[in-house]
Short mmCIF file of C-alpha atoms in Angstrom, two decimals:
data_model
loop_
_atom_site.label_atom_id
_atom_site.label_comp_id
_atom_site.label_asym_id
_atom_site.label_seq_id
_atom_site.Cartn_x
_atom_site.Cartn_y
_atom_site.Cartn_z
CA MET R 80 0.22 -0.15 -0.14
CA GLY R 81 3.02 2.28 0.31
CA ALA R 82 2.49 3.42 3.45
CA ASP R 83 5.93 4.55 3.92
CA LYS R 84 5.07 7.18 1.20
CA PRO R 85 1.55 8.22 2.24
CA SER R 86 0.10 11.03 0.28
CA LEU R 87 -3.09 13.21 0.51
CA GLU R 88 -4.04 10.70 -3.01
CA LYS R 89 -4.16 7.71 -0.96
CA ILE R 90 -6.47 8.79 1.97
CA HIS R 91 -8.67 9.65 -1.01
CA GLY R 92 -8.49 6.22 -2.21
CA PHE R 93 -9.00 4.38 1.18
CA LEU R 94 -12.04 6.84 1.53
CA PHE R 95 -13.55 5.75 -1.74
CA LEU R 96 -12.89 2.22 -0.99
CA SER R 97 -14.73 2.39 2.52
CA LEU R 98 -17.64 3.99 0.60
CA HIS R 99 -17.77 1.21 -1.93
CA GLU R 100 -17.51 -1.48 0.46
CA TRP R 101 -20.19 -0.12 2.80
CA GLY R 102 -22.82 0.17 -0.19
CA SER R 103 -21.64 -3.46 -1.21
CA GLY R 104 -22.80 -4.73 2.06
CA ARG R 105 -19.39 -5.43 3.49
CA GLY R 106 -19.67 -3.00 6.44
CA ALA R 107 -16.09 -4.61 8.01
CA THR R 108 -14.24 -4.26 5.39
CA ALA R 109 -15.30 -0.45 4.94
CA PHE R 110 -14.41 0.30 8.36
CA ILE R 111 -11.11 -1.55 8.09
CA TYR R 112 -10.57 0.87 5.00
CA ILE R 113 -11.39 4.08 7.07
CA GLY R 114 -9.30 2.92 9.58
CA LEU R 115 -6.26 2.94 7.14
CA ALA R 116 -7.11 6.12 5.68
CA ILE R 117 -6.82 7.90 9.10
CA ARG R 118 -3.92 6.49 10.10
CA VAL R 119 -2.24 7.19 6.69
CA GLY R 120 -3.24 10.87 7.32
CA LEU R 121 -1.42 10.61 10.69
CA LEU R 122 1.74 9.16 8.95
CA LEU R 123 1.26 12.15 6.73
CA ARG R 124 1.33 14.35 9.79
CA SER R 125 -1.16 16.56 7.78
CA PHE R 126 -3.67 17.36 10.08
CA ARG R 127 -0.97 18.24 12.92
CA LYS R 128 -0.44 21.72 13.15
CA GLN R 129 2.73 21.87 14.81
CA THR R 130 5.13 19.79 12.58
CA PRO R 131 7.70 20.45 9.62
CA LEU R 132 5.95 17.87 7.86
CA ALA R 133 3.35 20.18 7.39
CA PRO R 134 4.67 23.70 5.78
CA PRO R 135 1.53 25.13 5.32
CA PHE R 136 0.64 24.53 9.17
CA ASN R 137 3.79 26.71 10.34
CA LYS R 138 3.02 30.23 8.87
CA PRO R 139 0.10 32.07 8.15
CA VAL R 140 -1.67 31.41 5.33
CA GLU R 141 -0.87 34.36 2.73
CA THR R 142 -1.68 33.34 -0.60
CA ARG R 143 -4.97 31.76 -2.11
CA GLU R 144 -3.21 28.51 -2.85
CA GLU R 145 -1.87 28.14 0.30
CA PHE R 146 -5.36 28.72 1.65
CA VAL R 147 -6.87 25.93 -0.34
CA VAL R 148 -4.24 23.19 0.38
CA GLU R 149 -4.89 23.86 3.84
CA GLU R 150 -8.73 24.01 3.72
CA THR R 151 -8.51 20.70 1.47
CA ARG R 152 -6.44 18.71 4.15
CA VAL R 153 -9.03 19.94 6.63
CA ARG R 154 -11.81 19.07 5.05
CA THR R 155 -10.07 15.56 4.05
CA TRP R 156 -9.88 15.05 7.93
CA TRP R 157 -13.50 16.00 8.65
CA SER R 158 -14.60 13.66 5.72
CA MET R 159 -12.73 10.84 7.23
CA ASN R 160 -13.79 11.30 10.73
CA SER R 161 -17.62 11.55 9.34
CA MET R 162 -17.04 8.54 7.47
CA GLU R 163 -16.23 6.57 10.48
CA CYS R 164 -18.98 7.93 12.43
CA LEU R 165 -21.27 6.63 9.92
CA LEU R 166 -19.88 3.29 9.89
CA ALA R 167 -19.48 2.82 13.75
CA SER R 168 -21.64 0.58 15.61
CA GLY R 169 -22.02 0.28 19.38
CA GLN R 170 -21.97 -3.41 19.18
CA ASN R 171 -18.57 -4.09 17.21
CA ARG R 172 -16.78 -1.27 16.40
CA THR R 173 -16.40 2.52 17.80
CA ALA R 174 -15.37 5.68 16.09
CA LEU R 175 -11.66 6.66 17.23
CA THR R 176 -12.36 10.47 17.51
CA THR R 177 -10.50 11.21 20.31
CA TYR R 178 -7.25 12.27 18.75
CA SER R 179 -5.56 15.11 20.30
CA GLU R 180 -5.03 16.56 16.92
CA THR R 181 -8.96 17.09 16.26
CA ALA R 182 -8.78 20.12 18.50
CA GLU R 183 -5.97 21.47 16.65
CA ILE R 184 -7.45 21.52 13.02
CA GLY R 185 -10.56 23.75 13.51
CA MET R 186 -13.77 22.96 11.62
CA PRO R 187 -14.14 23.58 7.50
CA CYS R 188 -14.58 27.21 6.38
CA ARG R 189 -17.95 28.14 4.66
CA GLU R 190 -18.57 27.06 1.28
CA GLU R 191 -18.08 30.50 -0.52
CA ALA R 192 -14.74 31.29 1.33
CA PHE R 193 -13.32 27.95 0.17
CA VAL R 194 -14.89 28.19 -3.69
CA TRP R 195 -13.02 31.85 -3.55
CA GLY R 196 -9.83 30.92 -1.61
CA ASP R 197 -10.63 33.92 0.51
CA VAL R 198 -7.76 34.01 3.04
CA SER R 199 -9.32 36.52 4.76
CA SER R 200 -11.89 34.54 6.30
CA LEU R 201 -11.63 32.91 9.25
CA ARG R 202 -11.21 28.99 9.24
CA HIS R 203 -11.15 28.25 13.11
CA LEU R 204 -14.47 29.60 13.85
CA THR R 205 -14.84 30.64 17.31
CA ASP R 206 -17.92 29.93 19.63
CA SER R 207 -19.86 32.61 18.85
CA ALA R 208 -19.60 32.48 15.36
CA GLU R 209 -22.39 31.06 13.33
CA PRO R 210 -21.37 27.13 12.12
CA SER R 211 -20.36 26.76 8.78
CA GLU R 212 -22.57 24.44 6.46
CA LYS R 213 -19.71 21.82 6.82
CA GLU R 214 -19.50 22.00 10.68
CA SER R 215 -23.20 21.71 10.86
CA LEU R 216 -23.23 18.40 8.97
CA ILE R 217 -20.03 17.22 10.97
CA LEU R 218 -22.02 17.74 14.32
CA ALA R 219 -24.79 16.11 12.77
CA VAL R 220 -23.30 12.88 11.73
CA ARG R 221 -21.74 12.95 15.32
CA HIS R 222 -25.02 13.01 16.74
CA TRP R 223 -26.31 10.27 14.31
CA SER R 224 -23.25 8.32 15.44
CA THR R 225 -23.91 8.62 19.21
CA ILE R 226 -27.69 7.64 18.64
CA ASN R 227 -26.96 4.79 16.40
CA CYS R 228 -24.38 3.31 19.08
CA TRP R 229 -26.94 3.72 22.22
CA VAL R 230 -29.51 1.93 20.11
CA SER R 231 -27.18 -1.04 18.90
CA SER R 232 -25.95 -1.37 22.39
CA GLY R 233 -29.01 -1.92 23.79
CA GLY R 234 -30.93 1.34 24.01
CA VAL R 235 -33.94 1.44 25.97
CA LYS R 236 -33.07 -2.42 27.42
CA LYS R 237 -29.92 -0.46 29.26
CA GLU R 238 -31.79 2.41 30.43
CA SER R 239 -32.37 2.87 34.25
CA HIS R 240 -34.91 5.77 33.70
CA PRO R 241 -38.17 6.22 31.68
CA PRO R 242 -37.85 8.25 28.90
CA TRP R 243 -39.73 11.40 30.17
CA SER R 244 -37.37 11.27 32.96
CA PRO R 245 -34.84 13.94 32.30
CA LEU R 246 -32.26 11.62 34.00
CA SER R 247 -32.75 8.96 31.14
CA ARG R 248 -30.51 8.65 28.35
CA PHE R 249 -33.02 9.29 25.84
CA ALA R 250 -33.75 12.79 27.21
CA GLU R 251 -30.17 13.64 26.90
CA LEU R 252 -29.87 12.75 23.48
CA GLN R 253 -32.92 14.34 22.74
CA GLY R 254 -31.87 17.53 24.21
CA VAL R 255 -28.54 17.33 22.04
CA LEU R 256 -30.90 16.94 18.93
CA ARG R 257 -32.85 19.99 19.63
CA SER R 258 -29.93 22.25 20.47
CA TRP R 259 -28.28 21.29 17.16
CA ARG R 260 -30.97 22.22 15.50
CA GLU R 261 -31.87 25.41 17.01
CA GLN R 262 -28.06 26.55 16.44
CA LEU R 263 -28.27 26.05 12.70
CA PRO R 264 -27.88 29.32 11.03
CA PRO R 265 -31.02 30.73 9.30
CA LYS R 266 -30.61 29.38 6.22
CA LEU R 267 -29.66 25.87 7.07
CA GLN R 268 -33.06 25.69 9.47
CA TYR R 269 -35.40 23.17 7.58
CA ASP R 270 -38.18 24.71 5.68
CA GLN R 271 -39.33 22.90 2.30
CA THR R 272 -39.37 26.52 0.40
CA PHE R 273 -35.69 26.96 1.18
CA PHE R 274 -34.71 24.04 -1.43
CA VAL R 275 -35.67 26.73 -4.15
CA MET R 276 -32.94 28.99 -2.62
CA HIS R 277 -30.32 26.72 -2.33
CA ALA R 278 -30.73 25.69 -5.58
CA VAL R 279 -29.28 29.13 -6.87
CA ASN R 280 -26.09 28.21 -5.21
CA LYS R 281 -26.17 24.40 -6.41
CA GLN R 282 -26.18 23.43 -2.36
CA THR R 283 -29.61 21.78 -2.72
CA GLY R 284 -28.24 18.40 -2.40
CA PRO R 285 -25.64 18.99 0.63
CA TYR R 286 -28.85 20.93 2.33
CA GLY R 287 -31.04 17.94 1.96
CA PHE R 288 -28.16 15.36 3.01
CA LEU R 289 -27.97 17.60 6.24
CA HIS R 290 -31.69 17.17 7.17
CA LEU R 291 -31.92 13.60 6.07
CA VAL R 292 -29.18 12.79 8.83
CA TYR R 293 -31.05 14.68 11.42
CA PHE R 294 -34.47 13.27 10.68
CA SER R 295 -32.79 9.50 10.53
CA SER R 296 -31.47 10.47 14.21
CA VAL R 297 -34.88 11.55 15.48
CA ILE R 298 -36.32 8.11 14.05
CA PHE R 299 -33.83 6.00 15.29
CA LEU R 300 -34.43 7.69 18.88
CA HIS R 301 -38.06 7.55 18.75
CA ARG R 302 -38.50 4.19 17.20
CA GLU R 303 -36.76 2.27 20.24
CA TYR R 304 -39.85 2.92 22.27
CA LEU R 305 -42.41 1.80 19.34
CA GLN R 306 -44.69 -1.06 19.92
CA PHE R 307 -43.71 -3.10 16.86
CA PHE R 308 -47.34 -4.77 17.04
CA PRO R 309 -49.81 -1.87 19.06
CA VAL R 310 -52.70 -3.01 20.53
CA GLN R 311 -55.58 -0.25 20.15
CA GLY R 312 -57.01 1.08 23.22
CA PRO R 313 -57.84 4.35 24.77
CA THR R 314 -54.29 5.67 25.02
CA TYR R 315 -51.14 4.50 23.20
CA ARG R 316 -48.23 3.36 25.53
CA GLY R 317 -44.87 2.60 24.04
CA ARG R 318 -42.46 -0.03 24.32
CA LEU R 319 -40.64 0.11 27.76
CA PRO R 320 -39.10 -2.97 30.06
CA LYS R 321 -40.75 -3.77 33.01
CA GLY R 322 -39.92 -1.20 36.13
CA LEU R 323 -39.62 1.67 33.83
CA ASP R 324 -43.21 2.90 33.62
CA GLN R 325 -42.87 5.09 37.01
CA ALA R 326 -44.37 8.07 37.09
CA TYR R 327 -42.67 11.48 38.05
CA GLU R 328 -44.31 14.66 39.44
CA GLY R 329 -45.15 17.13 37.16
CA ILE R 330 -44.69 15.16 34.02
CA ASP R 331 -48.10 14.23 31.63
CA VAL R 332 -47.09 10.52 30.51
CA ASP R 333 -50.07 10.21 27.86
CA ALA R 334 -48.64 13.69 26.58
CA PHE R 335 -45.15 12.47 26.15
CA TRP R 336 -46.05 9.42 24.20
CA THR R 337 -48.24 11.54 21.85
CA SER R 338 -45.32 13.91 21.49
CA SER R 339 -42.84 11.09 21.02
CA LEU R 340 -45.10 9.73 17.91
CA LYS R 341 -45.54 13.39 16.44
CA ASP R 342 -41.75 13.18 16.57
CA LEU R 343 -41.48 10.13 15.08
CA PHE R 344 -43.73 10.21 12.29
CA ASN R 345 -43.05 14.07 11.35
CA ALA R 346 -39.55 12.93 11.08
CA ALA R 347 -40.54 10.12 8.49
CA ALA R 348 -42.84 12.30 6.68
CA ARG R 349 -40.10 15.30 6.31
CA ILE R 350 -37.81 12.40 4.98
CA THR R 351 -39.97 11.70 2.19
CA GLU R 352 -40.43 15.62 1.63
CA ILE R 353 -36.87 16.10 1.04
CA LEU R 354 -36.37 13.03 -0.97
CA VAL R 355 -39.02 14.75 -3.49
CA GLU R 356 -37.29 17.98 -3.13
CA LEU R 357 -34.01 16.62 -4.40
CA GLU R 358 -35.40 14.95 -7.33
CA ARG R 359 -37.37 17.87 -7.96
CA HIS R 360 -34.25 19.97 -8.13
CA ASP R 361 -32.07 17.30 -9.88
CA ALA R 362 -29.80 16.87 -6.75
CA VAL R 363 -30.83 13.21 -5.49
CA MET R 364 -27.43 11.75 -4.26
CA LEU R 365 -27.78 8.27 -4.29
CA THR R 366 -25.57 7.29 -1.76
CA PRO R 367 -25.99 4.64 0.76
CA PHE R 368 -27.00 6.65 3.60
CA LEU R 369 -29.73 7.98 1.29
CA GLY R 370 -30.98 4.55 0.55
CA PHE R 371 -30.80 3.86 4.29
CA ALA R 372 -32.77 7.19 4.94
CA ALA R 373 -35.69 6.16 2.48
CA PHE R 374 -35.56 2.62 4.38
CA SER R 375 -35.94 4.00 7.63
CA ALA R 376 -38.67 6.31 6.55
CA ALA R 377 -40.60 3.58 4.57
CA THR R 378 -40.72 1.32 7.90
CA VAL R 379 -42.37 4.14 9.84
CA ASN R 380 -44.67 5.31 7.07
CA MET R 381 -46.00 1.97 6.56
CA TYR R 382 -46.38 1.18 10.07
CA LEU R 383 -48.53 4.23 10.15
CA ALA R 384 -50.27 3.59 6.98
CA ILE R 385 -51.69 0.28 8.75
CA PHE R 386 -52.25 1.64 12.33
CA SER R 387 -53.45 4.63 11.44
CA TRP R 388 -55.20 5.03 14.74
CA VAL R 389 -51.85 5.29 16.47
CA TYR R 390 -51.24 9.03 15.25
CA PRO R 391 -54.43 9.94 13.13
CA ASP R 392 -52.79 13.66 12.44
CA LEU R 393 -50.32 12.43 9.91
CA ALA R 394 -52.01 9.21 8.85
CA ALA R 395 -53.94 10.54 6.17
CA GLY R 396 -50.92 10.57 3.65
CA ALA R 397 -48.71 7.81 4.88
CA ARG R 398 -49.47 5.31 2.36
CA GLU R 399 -48.36 7.54 -0.45
CA ARG R 400 -45.22 8.77 1.49
CA THR R 401 -44.53 4.98 1.83
CA GLU R 402 -44.86 4.37 -1.95
CA THR R 403 -42.60 7.56 -2.52
CA ASP R 404 -39.92 5.73 0.04
CA VAL R 405 -40.14 2.60 -1.78
CA ARG R 406 -39.45 3.93 -5.27
CA PHE R 407 -36.24 5.92 -3.93
CA LEU R 408 -35.17 2.74 -2.12
CA LYS R 409 -35.33 1.21 -6.00
CA GLN R 410 -33.28 3.67 -7.74
CA VAL R 411 -30.53 2.96 -4.82
CA VAL R 412 -30.96 -0.80 -5.36
CA GLY R 413 -29.77 -0.73 -8.62
CA LEU R 414 -26.24 0.92 -7.67
CA TRP R 415 -25.59 -0.43 -4.00
CA PRO R 416 -26.21 -4.03 -3.06
CA LEU R 417 -26.65 -3.05 0.48
CA ALA R 418 -29.81 -1.57 -0.50
CA GLN R 419 -31.07 -5.20 -1.75
CA GLN R 420 -31.39 -6.43 1.66
CA TRP R 421 -32.90 -3.03 2.79
CA TYR R 422 -35.58 -3.51 0.34
CA GLN R 423 -36.54 -6.72 1.18
CA THR R 424 -36.65 -6.38 4.98
CA VAL R 425 -39.41 -3.87 3.77
CA LEU R 426 -41.19 -6.51 2.50
CA ARG R 427 -40.50 -9.01 5.36
CA LEU R 428 -42.19 -6.16 7.67
CA TYR R 429 -44.98 -5.93 5.79
CA GLU R 430 -45.22 -9.46 5.72
CA SER R 431 -45.28 -9.52 9.61
CA TYR R 432 -47.82 -6.71 10.01
CA LYS R 433 -50.49 -8.70 7.08
CA GLN R 434 -49.98 -11.79 9.35
CA PHE R 435 -50.84 -9.85 12.75
CA HIS R 436 -53.64 -8.20 10.52
CA MET R 437 -54.86 -11.56 9.24
CA ASP R 438 -54.45 -13.63 12.19
CA GLY R 439 -55.44 -11.28 14.90
CA GLY R 440 -51.95 -11.79 17.01
CA ALA R 441 -48.44 -11.29 16.56
CA PRO R 442 -46.22 -14.19 14.96
CA GLU R 443 -44.26 -16.61 16.79
CA SER R 444 -41.39 -18.46 16.37
CA PRO R 445 -41.43 -22.15 15.75
CA SER R 446 -40.37 -22.08 19.72
CA GLY R 447 -43.53 -20.45 20.23
CA LYS R 448 -41.57 -17.01 21.04
CA THR R 449 -43.30 -13.80 20.22
CA ILE R 450 -41.46 -11.85 17.43
CA ASP R 451 -40.45 -8.58 18.24
CA ALA R 452 -39.43 -8.20 14.36
CA PHE R 453 -39.18 -4.60 14.00
CA HIS R 454 -36.29 -4.33 16.83
CA SER R 455 -34.56 -7.70 15.50
CA PHE R 456 -34.20 -6.01 12.07
CA ASP R 457 -32.73 -2.83 13.82
CA ARG R 458 -29.93 -4.80 15.72
CA SER R 459 -29.08 -6.48 12.70
CA LEU R 460 -28.62 -3.11 10.80
CA MET R 461 -26.63 -1.93 12.96
CA ASP R 462 -24.12 -4.87 12.94
CA TYR R 463 -21.65 -3.62 10.03
CA GLY R 464 -24.74 -2.47 7.79
CA GLU R 465 -25.27 -6.21 7.19
CA ILE R 466 -28.64 -8.17 7.89
CA LYS R 467 -28.53 -11.41 9.26
CA PRO R 468 -31.67 -11.59 11.05
CA GLU R 469 -32.28 -14.91 13.48
CA PRO R 470 -33.40 -18.09 11.18
CA ASP R 471 -35.93 -19.02 14.19
CA ASP R 472 -37.49 -15.77 14.34
CA MET R 473 -37.68 -14.71 10.25
CA ALA R 474 -38.84 -18.14 9.06
CA ALA R 475 -42.07 -17.65 11.03
CA ILE R 476 -42.25 -14.37 9.35
CA VAL R 477 -41.26 -15.08 5.69
CA ALA R 478 -42.62 -18.82 5.85
CA ALA R 479 -44.77 -19.35 2.46
CA LYS R 480 -48.04 -20.74 2.73
CA ASP R 481 -47.28 -24.01 0.46
CA THR R 482 -44.17 -25.53 -0.87
CA ASP R 483 -44.44 -24.42 -4.45
CA GLY R 484 -43.94 -20.68 -4.21
CA TYR R 485 -43.33 -17.72 -1.96
CA LYS R 486 -46.54 -15.73 -1.42
CA HIS R 487 -47.48 -12.02 -0.49
CA GLY R 488 -50.77 -10.44 -0.04
CA THR R 489 -51.73 -10.39 -3.87
CA GLU R 490 -51.14 -14.46 -3.76
CA LEU R 491 -48.30 -14.17 -6.57
CA LYS R 492 -45.84 -16.58 -6.51
CA TYR R 493 -42.28 -16.68 -6.81
CA PRO R 494 -39.79 -19.28 -7.40
CA ARG R 495 -38.47 -20.72 -4.05
CA SER R 496 -34.75 -21.63 -3.61
CA ASN R 497 -34.11 -25.08 -1.65
CA GLU R 498 -30.72 -23.44 -0.66
CA ASP R 499 -29.54 -20.99 1.80
CA ASN R 500 -28.88 -17.23 0.76
CA ASP R 501 -26.31 -15.06 1.80
CA ASP R 502 -28.49 -13.84 4.89
CA GLY R 503 -28.94 -17.53 6.09
CA LEU R 504 -32.92 -17.99 4.95
CA GLN R 505 -34.50 -20.47 2.96
CA GLY R 506 -37.22 -20.04 0.49
CA ILE R 507 -36.50 -16.05 -0.23
CA PRO R 508 -37.12 -15.00 -3.88
CA GLN R 509 -33.40 -14.75 -5.54
CA PHE R 510 -32.20 -11.25 -6.32
CA GLY R 511 -30.65 -12.15 -9.25
CA GLU R 512 -33.73 -13.11 -11.30
CA GLU R 513 -34.37 -10.96 -14.16
CA GLY R 514 -37.35 -8.55 -13.46
CA TYR R 515 -37.65 -9.89 -9.74
CA TRP R 516 -37.31 -6.13 -8.22
CA ASP R 517 -39.95 -4.65 -10.62
CA THR R 518 -42.23 -7.66 -9.75
CA VAL R 519 -42.05 -7.42 -6.16
CA ALA R 520 -41.95 -3.55 -6.09
CA ASP R 521 -45.44 -3.59 -7.87
CA GLU R 522 -46.52 -6.07 -5.57
CA PHE R 523 -45.76 -4.62 -2.57
CA LEU R 524 -47.03 -1.14 -3.45
CA SER R 525 -50.43 -2.47 -4.80
CA SER R 526 -50.80 -4.55 -1.78
CA ILE R 527 -50.13 -1.57 0.79
CA MET R 528 -52.60 0.23 -1.28
CA THR R 529 -55.45 -2.25 -0.86
CA PHE R 530 -54.63 -3.14 2.86
CA ASP R 531 -57.60 -3.36 4.74
CA ALA R 532 -58.26 -1.00 7.96
CA PRO R 533 -56.56 -2.46 10.91
CA ILE R 534 -58.35 -4.84 13.11
CA THR R 535 -59.77 -3.50 16.56
CA MET R 536 -58.18 -5.48 19.59
CA SER R 537 -60.80 -5.87 22.50
#
């Protein structure tokens, strides 16, 4: 690899390899490549301010060329840092973001200053200065990584306080997200009408991606408490382990659950809205994370479309939003193999919802254990971006009604495989069959649009 001759070009190469491996469903390899990129950078010492090996850092920036070189190094460092955060998981890997060099590097400058090579601009932003576009994104990715790690490390199962308690980890993370949103510069605050303004400077894509990260974080935070198979009653109560339902003086628990559902379903609706706006302005960036955002929104919008009584205020357009999310996910499928697994997951989730609707109860594994498929999927998704559900659990959800073909809601038959697929399941339609994804997409969308009203549990 030429580690004895590190260069900025090699770092960029490792960044692209990491992105490619992640999108190909090989998250572990992607994590290795991003680690190599960071270590090549440290060998190069291009991010250490006080070193003779980085001349531009040893004197004040005087020319436009020096400014661009220095800013390129700064942006490369934060690109590596952000990529590592996106790949980090609380189960098997952790982002190594504690390098002492980080504090010395400073944040990227504003886009206009970088484009024009404005030497007079302040690259090292002070605490009182308005954050740049890149700094806002860096912080958003860092918050996403923190929530990701919390969920994949156990989330609610490791909480010692209910989510409405100010002492809970949930309340802490929610406060972090709210603080980030409130501190955004006015032009970066989320507003659907802002896409037009950002399109003038060709910043629609970065603006949309910034908020895809934020709303995905909101979904993950609140979905941790979502009941996968809700029971209709006078009031909705979220998913809590025993012993965490204690009341706190001055806190309305019912109001908390209503607010949590509002934040969850609103975040999913906003992601769909962002995807539509990006497409309208020809600024869709078909990255793995965009596919993951579409996937996350699809699962939540589909949930609301089927269990509309949970939050009627946003249920009206949930089915249409699900269609849109699945359509965008299908676009990503054509580029990144990892998205094929997300697509298949959406179909399996729908199958479990359908079984709950048809049979009047939650699906069970062959051993008789009730399946919490939604959270089982979440755990698998966090593990290097590769879905590896428990065979015992998933067999009950995706089991065919006969031995000749696999059936969905419209009773269409698909060829079954007698051999295990990559995810260890039997009888799942094969990715490689010609026209497969077109067929299942059409079938899925037609099924969800004709899904009957949810049953009422007595």
